[in-house]
Short mmCIF file of N, CA and C in Angstrom, two decimals:
data_model
loop_
_atom_site.label_atom_id
_atom_site.label_comp_id
_atom_site.label_asym_id
_atom_site.label_seq_id
_atom_site.Cartn_x
_atom_site.Cartn_y
_atom_site.Cartn_z
N UNK M 168 -82.58 22.46 62.41
CA UNK M 168 -83.31 21.59 63.02
C UNK M 168 -84.68 20.95 62.84
N UNK M 169 -85.21 21.47 62.13
CA UNK M 169 -86.25 21.08 61.21
C UNK M 169 -86.06 20.03 60.34
N UNK M 170 -85.18 19.92 59.97
CA UNK M 170 -84.28 18.51 59.15
C UNK M 170 -84.80 17.49 60.09
N UNK M 171 -84.29 17.66 60.88
CA UNK M 171 -83.96 16.39 62.33
C UNK M 171 -85.66 15.73 62.27
N UNK M 172 -86.57 16.93 62.69
CA UNK M 172 -87.94 16.35 63.20
C UNK M 172 -89.01 16.05 61.81
N UNK M 173 -88.69 16.22 61.17
CA UNK M 173 -89.55 16.05 59.46
C UNK M 173 -89.14 15.45 58.80
N UNK M 174 -89.67 14.10 58.61
CA UNK M 174 -89.31 13.26 57.90
C UNK M 174 -89.81 13.74 56.55
N UNK M 175 -90.52 14.50 56.25
CA UNK M 175 -90.88 15.11 54.68
C UNK M 175 -89.57 16.07 54.63
N UNK M 176 -88.92 16.77 55.57
CA UNK M 176 -88.20 17.68 55.12
C UNK M 176 -86.92 16.74 55.10
N UNK M 177 -86.78 15.90 55.82
CA UNK M 177 -85.42 15.12 55.49
C UNK M 177 -85.48 14.32 54.31
N UNK M 178 -86.42 14.01 53.14
CA UNK M 178 -86.62 13.42 52.28
C UNK M 178 -86.63 14.06 51.52
N UNK M 179 -87.18 15.69 51.58
CA UNK M 179 -86.86 16.19 50.70
C UNK M 179 -85.22 16.92 50.20
N UNK M 180 -84.65 17.07 51.16
CA UNK M 180 -83.31 17.46 50.87
C UNK M 180 -82.50 15.95 50.49
N UNK M 181 -82.84 14.94 50.86
CA UNK M 181 -81.97 13.70 50.49
C UNK M 181 -82.31 13.99 48.80
N UNK M 182 -83.95 14.14 48.28
CA UNK M 182 -83.85 13.85 47.08
C UNK M 182 -83.28 14.81 46.52
N UNK M 183 -83.11 16.45 47.11
CA UNK M 183 -82.55 17.45 46.01
C UNK M 183 -80.73 17.30 46.25
N UNK M 184 -80.73 16.76 46.84
CA UNK M 184 -78.63 16.28 47.22
C UNK M 184 -78.70 15.16 45.97
N UNK M 185 -79.60 14.13 46.00
CA UNK M 185 -79.01 12.98 44.81
C UNK M 185 -79.48 13.42 43.69
N UNK M 186 -80.53 14.46 43.47
CA UNK M 186 -80.62 15.01 41.73
C UNK M 186 -79.50 15.54 41.76
N UNK M 187 -79.20 16.58 42.78
CA UNK M 187 -77.68 17.17 41.86
C UNK M 187 -76.58 16.15 41.95
N UNK M 188 -76.35 15.39 42.62
CA UNK M 188 -75.45 14.73 41.90
C UNK M 188 -75.60 13.69 40.88
N UNK M 189 -76.79 13.25 40.64
CA UNK M 189 -76.88 12.76 39.67
C UNK M 189 -76.82 13.05 38.32
N UNK M 190 -77.06 14.64 38.07
CA UNK M 190 -77.14 15.35 36.58
C UNK M 190 -75.38 16.02 37.12
N UNK M 191 -74.66 15.97 37.57
CA UNK M 191 -73.29 16.10 37.42
C UNK M 191 -71.99 14.77 37.53
N UNK M 192 -71.08 15.08 37.24
CA UNK M 192 -70.11 13.91 37.10
C UNK M 192 -68.52 14.87 37.43
N UNK M 193 -68.05 14.18 38.68
CA UNK M 193 -66.67 14.95 38.80
C UNK M 193 -65.42 13.89 38.29
N UNK M 194 -64.87 14.95 37.07
CA UNK M 194 -63.70 13.80 36.48
C UNK M 194 -62.12 14.13 37.31
N UNK M 195 -61.54 13.54 37.47
CA UNK M 195 -60.16 13.36 37.94
C UNK M 195 -59.08 13.25 36.76
N UNK M 196 -58.48 13.99 36.10
CA UNK M 196 -57.44 13.58 35.40
C UNK M 196 -56.06 13.92 35.07
N UNK M 197 -55.01 13.45 35.36
CA UNK M 197 -53.64 14.23 35.10
C UNK M 197 -53.30 13.07 34.16
N UNK M 198 -52.72 13.47 33.42
CA UNK M 198 -52.23 12.73 32.06
C UNK M 198 -50.25 12.71 32.40
N UNK M 199 -49.64 11.50 32.42
CA UNK M 199 -48.31 11.54 32.88
C UNK M 199 -47.72 11.20 31.77
N UNK M 200 -48.16 11.31 30.38
CA UNK M 200 -47.62 11.13 28.90
C UNK M 200 -46.76 12.27 29.01
N UNK M 201 -45.20 11.51 28.82
CA UNK M 201 -44.01 12.29 28.92
C UNK M 201 -43.46 12.53 27.47
N UNK M 202 -44.58 11.68 26.34
CA UNK M 202 -43.95 11.93 25.16
C UNK M 202 -44.49 13.01 24.41
N UNK M 203 -45.73 13.67 25.55
CA UNK M 203 -46.03 15.67 24.84
C UNK M 203 -45.91 16.35 25.78
N UNK M 204 -44.57 16.33 25.86
CA UNK M 204 -43.60 17.15 26.84
C UNK M 204 -44.09 18.96 26.32
N UNK M 205 -44.73 19.29 25.39
CA UNK M 205 -44.80 20.66 24.87
C UNK M 205 -45.37 21.59 25.80
N UNK M 206 -46.44 20.66 26.70
CA UNK M 206 -46.89 21.55 27.69
C UNK M 206 -46.11 21.20 29.21
N UNK M 207 -45.18 22.53 29.35
CA UNK M 207 -44.71 22.43 30.48
C UNK M 207 -45.02 23.37 31.67
N UNK M 208 -45.81 24.79 30.84
CA UNK M 208 -45.78 25.81 32.10
C UNK M 208 -47.28 26.15 31.56
N UNK M 209 -48.06 25.84 32.51
CA UNK M 209 -49.59 26.02 32.07
C UNK M 209 -49.83 28.27 31.99
N UNK M 210 -48.72 28.67 32.69
CA UNK M 210 -48.66 30.22 32.34
C UNK M 210 -48.80 30.45 30.74
N UNK M 211 -48.10 29.51 30.12
CA UNK M 211 -47.25 29.89 28.78
C UNK M 211 -48.04 29.55 27.88
N UNK M 212 -49.45 28.47 27.90
CA UNK M 212 -50.05 28.02 26.69
C UNK M 212 -51.63 28.69 26.58
N UNK M 213 -51.86 28.67 25.22
CA UNK M 213 -52.70 29.73 24.73
C UNK M 213 -53.22 28.88 23.34
N UNK M 214 -54.11 29.39 22.73
CA UNK M 214 -55.02 28.76 21.51
C UNK M 214 -54.61 29.76 20.62
N UNK M 215 -54.35 29.29 19.10
CA UNK M 215 -53.78 30.06 18.33
C UNK M 215 -55.04 30.48 17.36
N UNK M 216 -56.25 29.66 17.67
CA UNK M 216 -56.84 30.06 16.91
C UNK M 216 -58.43 30.66 18.07
N UNK M 217 -59.34 31.35 17.25
CA UNK M 217 -60.17 32.12 17.93
C UNK M 217 -61.04 32.49 16.96
N UNK M 218 -62.49 31.71 17.57
CA UNK M 218 -63.91 31.92 16.64
C UNK M 218 -64.23 32.87 16.08
N UNK M 219 -64.42 32.74 14.66
CA UNK M 219 -64.68 34.49 13.94
C UNK M 219 -66.17 34.89 14.83
N UNK M 220 -65.65 36.06 14.95
CA UNK M 220 -66.72 36.77 15.54
C UNK M 220 -66.17 37.32 17.12
N UNK M 221 -65.56 36.16 17.80
CA UNK M 221 -65.27 36.48 19.17
C UNK M 221 -63.86 37.04 19.42
N UNK M 222 -63.93 37.73 20.23
CA UNK M 222 -62.42 38.09 20.74
C UNK M 222 -61.78 38.62 22.25
N UNK M 223 -60.79 38.48 22.43
CA UNK M 223 -60.26 38.01 23.86
C UNK M 223 -60.69 39.70 24.74
N UNK M 224 -61.52 39.57 25.77
CA UNK M 224 -62.41 39.85 26.70
C UNK M 224 -61.21 40.51 28.03
N UNK M 225 -61.06 39.30 28.65
CA UNK M 225 -60.27 38.93 29.91
C UNK M 225 -59.52 38.13 30.01
N UNK M 226 -58.09 38.43 30.81
CA UNK M 226 -57.59 37.49 30.93
C UNK M 226 -57.58 37.44 32.73
N UNK M 227 -57.81 36.18 33.43
CA UNK M 227 -57.91 36.35 34.35
C UNK M 227 -56.93 35.16 35.50
N UNK M 228 -56.66 35.18 36.67
CA UNK M 228 -55.66 34.60 37.08
C UNK M 228 -56.14 34.04 38.35
N UNK M 229 -55.96 33.12 38.71
CA UNK M 229 -56.01 32.25 40.14
C UNK M 229 -54.53 31.00 40.22
N UNK M 230 -55.00 30.67 41.57
CA UNK M 230 -53.86 30.18 42.11
C UNK M 230 -53.29 28.43 41.15
N UNK M 231 -53.02 28.43 40.49
CA UNK M 231 -52.37 27.10 39.52
C UNK M 231 -52.70 27.53 38.11
N UNK M 232 -53.61 28.30 38.20
CA UNK M 232 -54.55 28.38 36.98
C UNK M 232 -54.57 29.89 36.38
N UNK M 233 -54.88 30.01 35.10
CA UNK M 233 -54.95 31.23 34.11
C UNK M 233 -56.19 30.87 33.21
N UNK M 234 -56.84 31.83 32.97
CA UNK M 234 -58.22 31.52 32.12
C UNK M 234 -58.20 33.03 31.03
N UNK M 235 -58.82 32.85 30.07
CA UNK M 235 -59.01 33.48 29.18
C UNK M 235 -60.46 33.53 28.49
N UNK M 236 -61.39 34.87 28.53
CA UNK M 236 -62.34 34.75 28.26
C UNK M 236 -62.91 35.94 26.91
N UNK M 237 -63.53 34.87 25.95
CA UNK M 237 -63.59 35.61 25.34
C UNK M 237 -65.33 35.89 24.22
N UNK M 238 -65.50 36.89 23.94
CA UNK M 238 -66.89 37.23 23.89
C UNK M 238 -67.14 37.24 22.31
N UNK M 239 -68.43 37.31 22.00
CA UNK M 239 -69.19 37.82 20.90
C UNK M 239 -70.05 38.68 21.38
N UNK M 240 -69.61 39.93 21.33
CA UNK M 240 -70.94 41.10 21.75
C UNK M 240 -71.94 41.08 20.91
N UNK M 241 -72.18 40.64 19.45
CA UNK M 241 -73.19 41.51 18.87
C UNK M 241 -74.10 39.88 19.30
N UNK M 242 -73.72 38.83 19.40
CA UNK M 242 -74.82 37.66 19.58
C UNK M 242 -74.65 37.59 21.16
N UNK M 243 -73.77 37.93 21.77
CA UNK M 243 -74.12 37.74 23.35
C UNK M 243 -73.36 36.23 23.82
N UNK M 244 -72.59 36.26 23.14
CA UNK M 244 -72.27 34.76 23.26
C UNK M 244 -70.54 34.36 23.82
N UNK M 245 -70.00 33.56 24.82
CA UNK M 245 -68.64 33.75 25.35
C UNK M 245 -68.17 32.37 25.43
N UNK M 246 -66.84 32.42 25.07
CA UNK M 246 -65.95 31.01 25.77
C UNK M 246 -65.33 31.48 26.66
N UNK M 247 -64.33 30.30 26.95
CA UNK M 247 -63.53 30.17 28.20
C UNK M 247 -62.31 29.22 27.97
N UNK M 248 -61.05 29.58 28.14
CA UNK M 248 -59.93 28.93 27.97
C UNK M 248 -59.08 28.79 29.16
N UNK M 249 -59.50 27.60 29.97
CA UNK M 249 -58.79 27.49 31.43
C UNK M 249 -57.96 26.45 31.36
N UNK M 250 -56.64 26.73 31.89
CA UNK M 250 -55.38 26.16 31.92
C UNK M 250 -55.22 26.15 33.51
N UNK M 251 -54.93 24.98 33.73
CA UNK M 251 -54.64 24.58 35.28
C UNK M 251 -53.53 23.69 35.89
N UNK M 252 -53.13 23.46 36.75
CA UNK M 252 -52.64 22.01 37.23
C UNK M 252 -53.58 21.25 38.17
N UNK M 253 -54.95 22.15 38.34
CA UNK M 253 -55.95 21.08 38.66
C UNK M 253 -56.12 20.22 38.25
N UNK M 254 -56.35 18.77 38.28
CA UNK M 254 -57.16 17.67 37.83
C UNK M 254 -58.65 17.63 38.54
N UNK M 255 -58.85 18.30 39.11
CA UNK M 255 -60.40 17.64 39.23
C UNK M 255 -61.53 18.89 38.33
N UNK M 256 -62.80 18.22 37.93
CA UNK M 256 -63.34 19.01 37.15
C UNK M 256 -64.96 18.53 37.48
N UNK M 257 -66.13 19.40 37.69
CA UNK M 257 -67.53 19.32 37.81
C UNK M 257 -67.84 19.04 36.90
N UNK M 258 -68.90 18.39 35.83
CA UNK M 258 -69.45 19.31 34.72
C UNK M 258 -70.95 18.30 34.81
N UNK M 259 -71.85 19.39 33.99
CA UNK M 259 -73.17 18.74 33.74
C UNK M 259 -72.96 17.57 32.57
N UNK M 260 -73.94 16.36 33.36
CA UNK M 260 -73.96 15.20 32.38
C UNK M 260 -75.56 15.20 31.78
N UNK M 261 -76.11 16.11 32.55
CA UNK M 261 -77.55 15.82 32.31
C UNK M 261 -78.09 16.56 31.12
N UNK M 262 -78.24 15.43 29.87
CA UNK M 262 -79.10 15.97 28.54
C UNK M 262 -77.83 16.20 27.89
N UNK M 263 -76.59 15.99 28.29
CA UNK M 263 -75.28 16.34 27.54
C UNK M 263 -74.72 15.11 26.86
N UNK M 264 -73.74 14.96 26.15
CA UNK M 264 -73.32 14.01 25.25
C UNK M 264 -71.65 13.96 25.67
N UNK M 265 -71.30 12.75 25.96
CA UNK M 265 -69.97 12.75 26.58
C UNK M 265 -69.26 11.73 26.04
N UNK M 266 -68.00 12.25 25.20
CA UNK M 266 -67.19 11.44 24.32
C UNK M 266 -65.58 11.57 24.52
N UNK M 267 -65.09 10.70 24.48
CA UNK M 267 -63.34 10.51 24.37
C UNK M 267 -62.72 10.65 22.81
N UNK M 268 -61.95 11.24 23.08
CA UNK M 268 -61.20 11.78 21.51
C UNK M 268 -60.06 11.92 21.75
N UNK M 269 -59.22 12.17 20.49
CA UNK M 269 -58.10 12.74 20.62
C UNK M 269 -57.96 14.06 19.90
N UNK M 270 -56.97 15.05 20.25
CA UNK M 270 -56.93 16.10 20.02
C UNK M 270 -55.53 16.00 19.90
N UNK M 271 -54.77 16.52 19.21
CA UNK M 271 -53.54 16.96 18.51
C UNK M 271 -52.63 15.77 19.54
N UNK M 272 -52.79 14.73 19.16
CA UNK M 272 -52.47 13.54 19.75
C UNK M 272 -52.32 12.79 21.21
N UNK M 273 -53.37 13.95 22.02
CA UNK M 273 -53.81 13.76 23.53
C UNK M 273 -55.15 13.51 23.65
N UNK M 274 -55.58 12.72 24.78
CA UNK M 274 -56.90 12.10 25.10
C UNK M 274 -57.23 13.55 25.20
N UNK M 275 -58.77 13.61 24.64
CA UNK M 275 -59.44 14.61 25.20
C UNK M 275 -60.71 14.45 25.56
N UNK M 276 -61.47 15.00 26.25
CA UNK M 276 -63.02 14.62 26.71
C UNK M 276 -64.13 15.71 26.48
N UNK M 277 -64.75 15.34 25.37
CA UNK M 277 -65.78 16.11 24.76
C UNK M 277 -67.14 16.31 25.66
N UNK M 278 -67.57 17.14 26.08
CA UNK M 278 -68.71 17.35 26.99
C UNK M 278 -70.01 17.98 25.65
N UNK M 279 -71.05 17.64 25.17
CA UNK M 279 -72.01 18.73 24.20
C UNK M 279 -72.98 18.44 24.06
N UNK M 280 -74.02 19.79 24.30
CA UNK M 280 -75.24 19.95 24.43
C UNK M 280 -75.75 21.03 23.97
N UNK M 281 -76.96 21.69 24.91
CA UNK M 281 -77.41 22.75 24.57
C UNK M 281 -77.73 23.44 25.88
N UNK M 282 -77.36 24.84 25.81
CA UNK M 282 -77.95 25.80 27.20
C UNK M 282 -78.66 26.63 26.44
N UNK M 283 -79.73 27.16 26.99
CA UNK M 283 -80.83 28.10 26.38
C UNK M 283 -80.81 27.91 24.98
N UNK M 284 -81.40 26.80 25.04
CA UNK M 284 -81.03 26.61 23.32
C UNK M 284 -79.89 27.00 22.13
N UNK M 285 -78.95 26.74 22.83
CA UNK M 285 -77.55 27.49 21.99
C UNK M 285 -76.88 26.03 22.39
N UNK M 286 -75.73 25.99 21.08
CA UNK M 286 -74.77 24.76 21.77
C UNK M 286 -74.04 25.23 22.35
N UNK M 287 -73.81 24.46 23.61
CA UNK M 287 -72.87 24.43 24.47
C UNK M 287 -71.49 23.06 24.63
N UNK M 288 -70.79 23.70 24.40
CA UNK M 288 -69.48 22.22 24.27
C UNK M 288 -68.27 22.89 25.55
N UNK M 289 -67.98 21.64 25.95
CA UNK M 289 -66.68 21.42 26.82
C UNK M 289 -65.69 20.59 26.41
N UNK M 290 -64.56 21.08 26.08
CA UNK M 290 -63.25 20.18 26.38
C UNK M 290 -62.25 20.39 26.69
N UNK M 291 -61.65 18.88 27.55
CA UNK M 291 -61.05 19.17 28.48
C UNK M 291 -59.39 18.21 27.54
N UNK M 292 -58.70 18.97 27.86
CA UNK M 292 -57.21 18.35 27.27
C UNK M 292 -56.36 17.95 28.16
N UNK M 293 -55.78 17.15 28.29
CA UNK M 293 -54.68 16.80 29.34
C UNK M 293 -53.31 16.51 28.61
N UNK M 294 -52.10 16.97 29.03
CA UNK M 294 -50.99 16.53 29.01
C UNK M 294 -49.63 17.13 29.63
N UNK M 295 -49.05 16.29 30.42
CA UNK M 295 -48.04 16.67 30.96
C UNK M 295 -48.31 16.88 32.37
N UNK M 296 -49.23 16.62 33.07
CA UNK M 296 -49.87 17.24 34.29
C UNK M 296 -50.58 18.31 34.39
N UNK M 297 -50.84 19.22 33.30
CA UNK M 297 -51.67 20.25 32.58
C UNK M 297 -53.07 19.89 31.85
N UNK M 298 -54.02 20.28 32.84
CA UNK M 298 -55.18 20.30 32.12
C UNK M 298 -56.03 21.71 31.34
N UNK M 299 -56.19 21.60 29.98
CA UNK M 299 -56.62 22.86 29.41
C UNK M 299 -57.86 22.70 29.18
N UNK M 300 -59.20 23.38 30.09
CA UNK M 300 -60.58 23.38 30.07
C UNK M 300 -61.26 24.17 29.09
N UNK M 301 -61.91 23.82 27.61
CA UNK M 301 -62.40 25.08 26.78
C UNK M 301 -63.72 25.08 27.53
N UNK M 302 -64.55 25.63 27.32
CA UNK M 302 -66.01 25.75 27.59
C UNK M 302 -66.98 26.91 26.96
N UNK M 303 -68.08 26.66 26.69
CA UNK M 303 -68.63 28.16 25.89
C UNK M 303 -69.81 27.74 25.36
N UNK M 304 -70.11 28.53 25.03
CA UNK M 304 -71.45 28.83 23.88
C UNK M 304 -71.21 28.83 22.67
N UNK M 305 -70.43 27.27 22.33
CA UNK M 305 -70.10 27.20 20.50
C UNK M 305 -69.71 25.99 20.34
N UNK M 306 -70.17 25.79 19.25
CA UNK M 306 -70.37 24.26 18.35
C UNK M 306 -69.29 23.92 19.10
N UNK M 307 -69.38 22.24 19.02
CA UNK M 307 -68.61 21.22 19.24
C UNK M 307 -67.18 21.19 18.11
N UNK M 308 -67.38 21.30 16.82
CA UNK M 308 -66.43 21.55 15.68
C UNK M 308 -65.35 22.49 16.09
N UNK M 309 -66.18 23.71 16.42
CA UNK M 309 -65.26 24.88 16.67
C UNK M 309 -64.40 24.69 18.35
N UNK M 310 -64.91 23.93 19.19
CA UNK M 310 -64.26 23.77 20.21
C UNK M 310 -63.07 22.74 20.13
N UNK M 311 -63.66 21.87 19.36
CA UNK M 311 -61.77 21.13 19.20
C UNK M 311 -61.18 21.43 18.26
N UNK M 312 -61.89 22.59 17.34
CA UNK M 312 -60.47 23.25 16.62
C UNK M 312 -59.78 24.42 17.45
N UNK M 313 -60.29 24.75 18.07
CA UNK M 313 -59.23 26.05 19.55
C UNK M 313 -58.78 24.91 20.06
N UNK M 314 -59.08 23.47 20.49
CA UNK M 314 -58.11 22.33 21.41
C UNK M 314 -57.34 22.14 20.19
N UNK M 315 -57.48 21.78 19.04
CA UNK M 315 -55.88 21.66 17.93
C UNK M 315 -55.47 22.81 17.39
N UNK M 316 -56.09 23.90 18.16
CA UNK M 316 -54.41 24.81 18.02
C UNK M 316 -53.65 25.30 19.08
N UNK M 317 -53.82 24.93 20.34
CA UNK M 317 -52.98 24.59 21.69
C UNK M 317 -51.53 24.92 21.43
N UNK M 318 -50.99 25.87 21.63
CA UNK M 318 -49.61 26.22 21.81
C UNK M 318 -48.92 26.32 22.81
N UNK M 319 -47.64 26.52 23.19
CA UNK M 319 -46.97 27.23 24.13
C UNK M 319 -46.08 27.97 24.28
N UNK M 320 -46.21 29.29 24.86
CA UNK M 320 -45.02 30.31 24.29
C UNK M 320 -43.59 29.45 24.78
N UNK M 321 -42.56 29.85 23.96
CA UNK M 321 -41.31 29.60 24.23
C UNK M 321 -40.42 30.53 25.13
#
């Protein structure tokens, strides 16, 4: 009720919401490209490449999604590979670079920048209505290499 009464409170809330949305962008992607039919089951997709010094620490499952957490305990760094049927994703765009690239013949989106003065990258790869999101405290070249190594168990 304070917001309804006070013009200053209304303005502060409006500015906070505006700033929040200006620093994030919502992506919706679904690739209907049937020429890349190797992505058929999100639960069977994995990366054949692991960044040096990192090891798989956790596999987690959610509704229509599976995730893998890799950690480098020595340097206190981590990255995740998240495979889903979900076509929406919010990513921070403030002070980050966004590029559309091709990874193993698929359209991909690379967001790179810094977080806590360390490289932070996100790679979004789509194929056959499946979205693979790779994100974490690793260099963009390493994240592209992970994306290029994506395979599906038969």
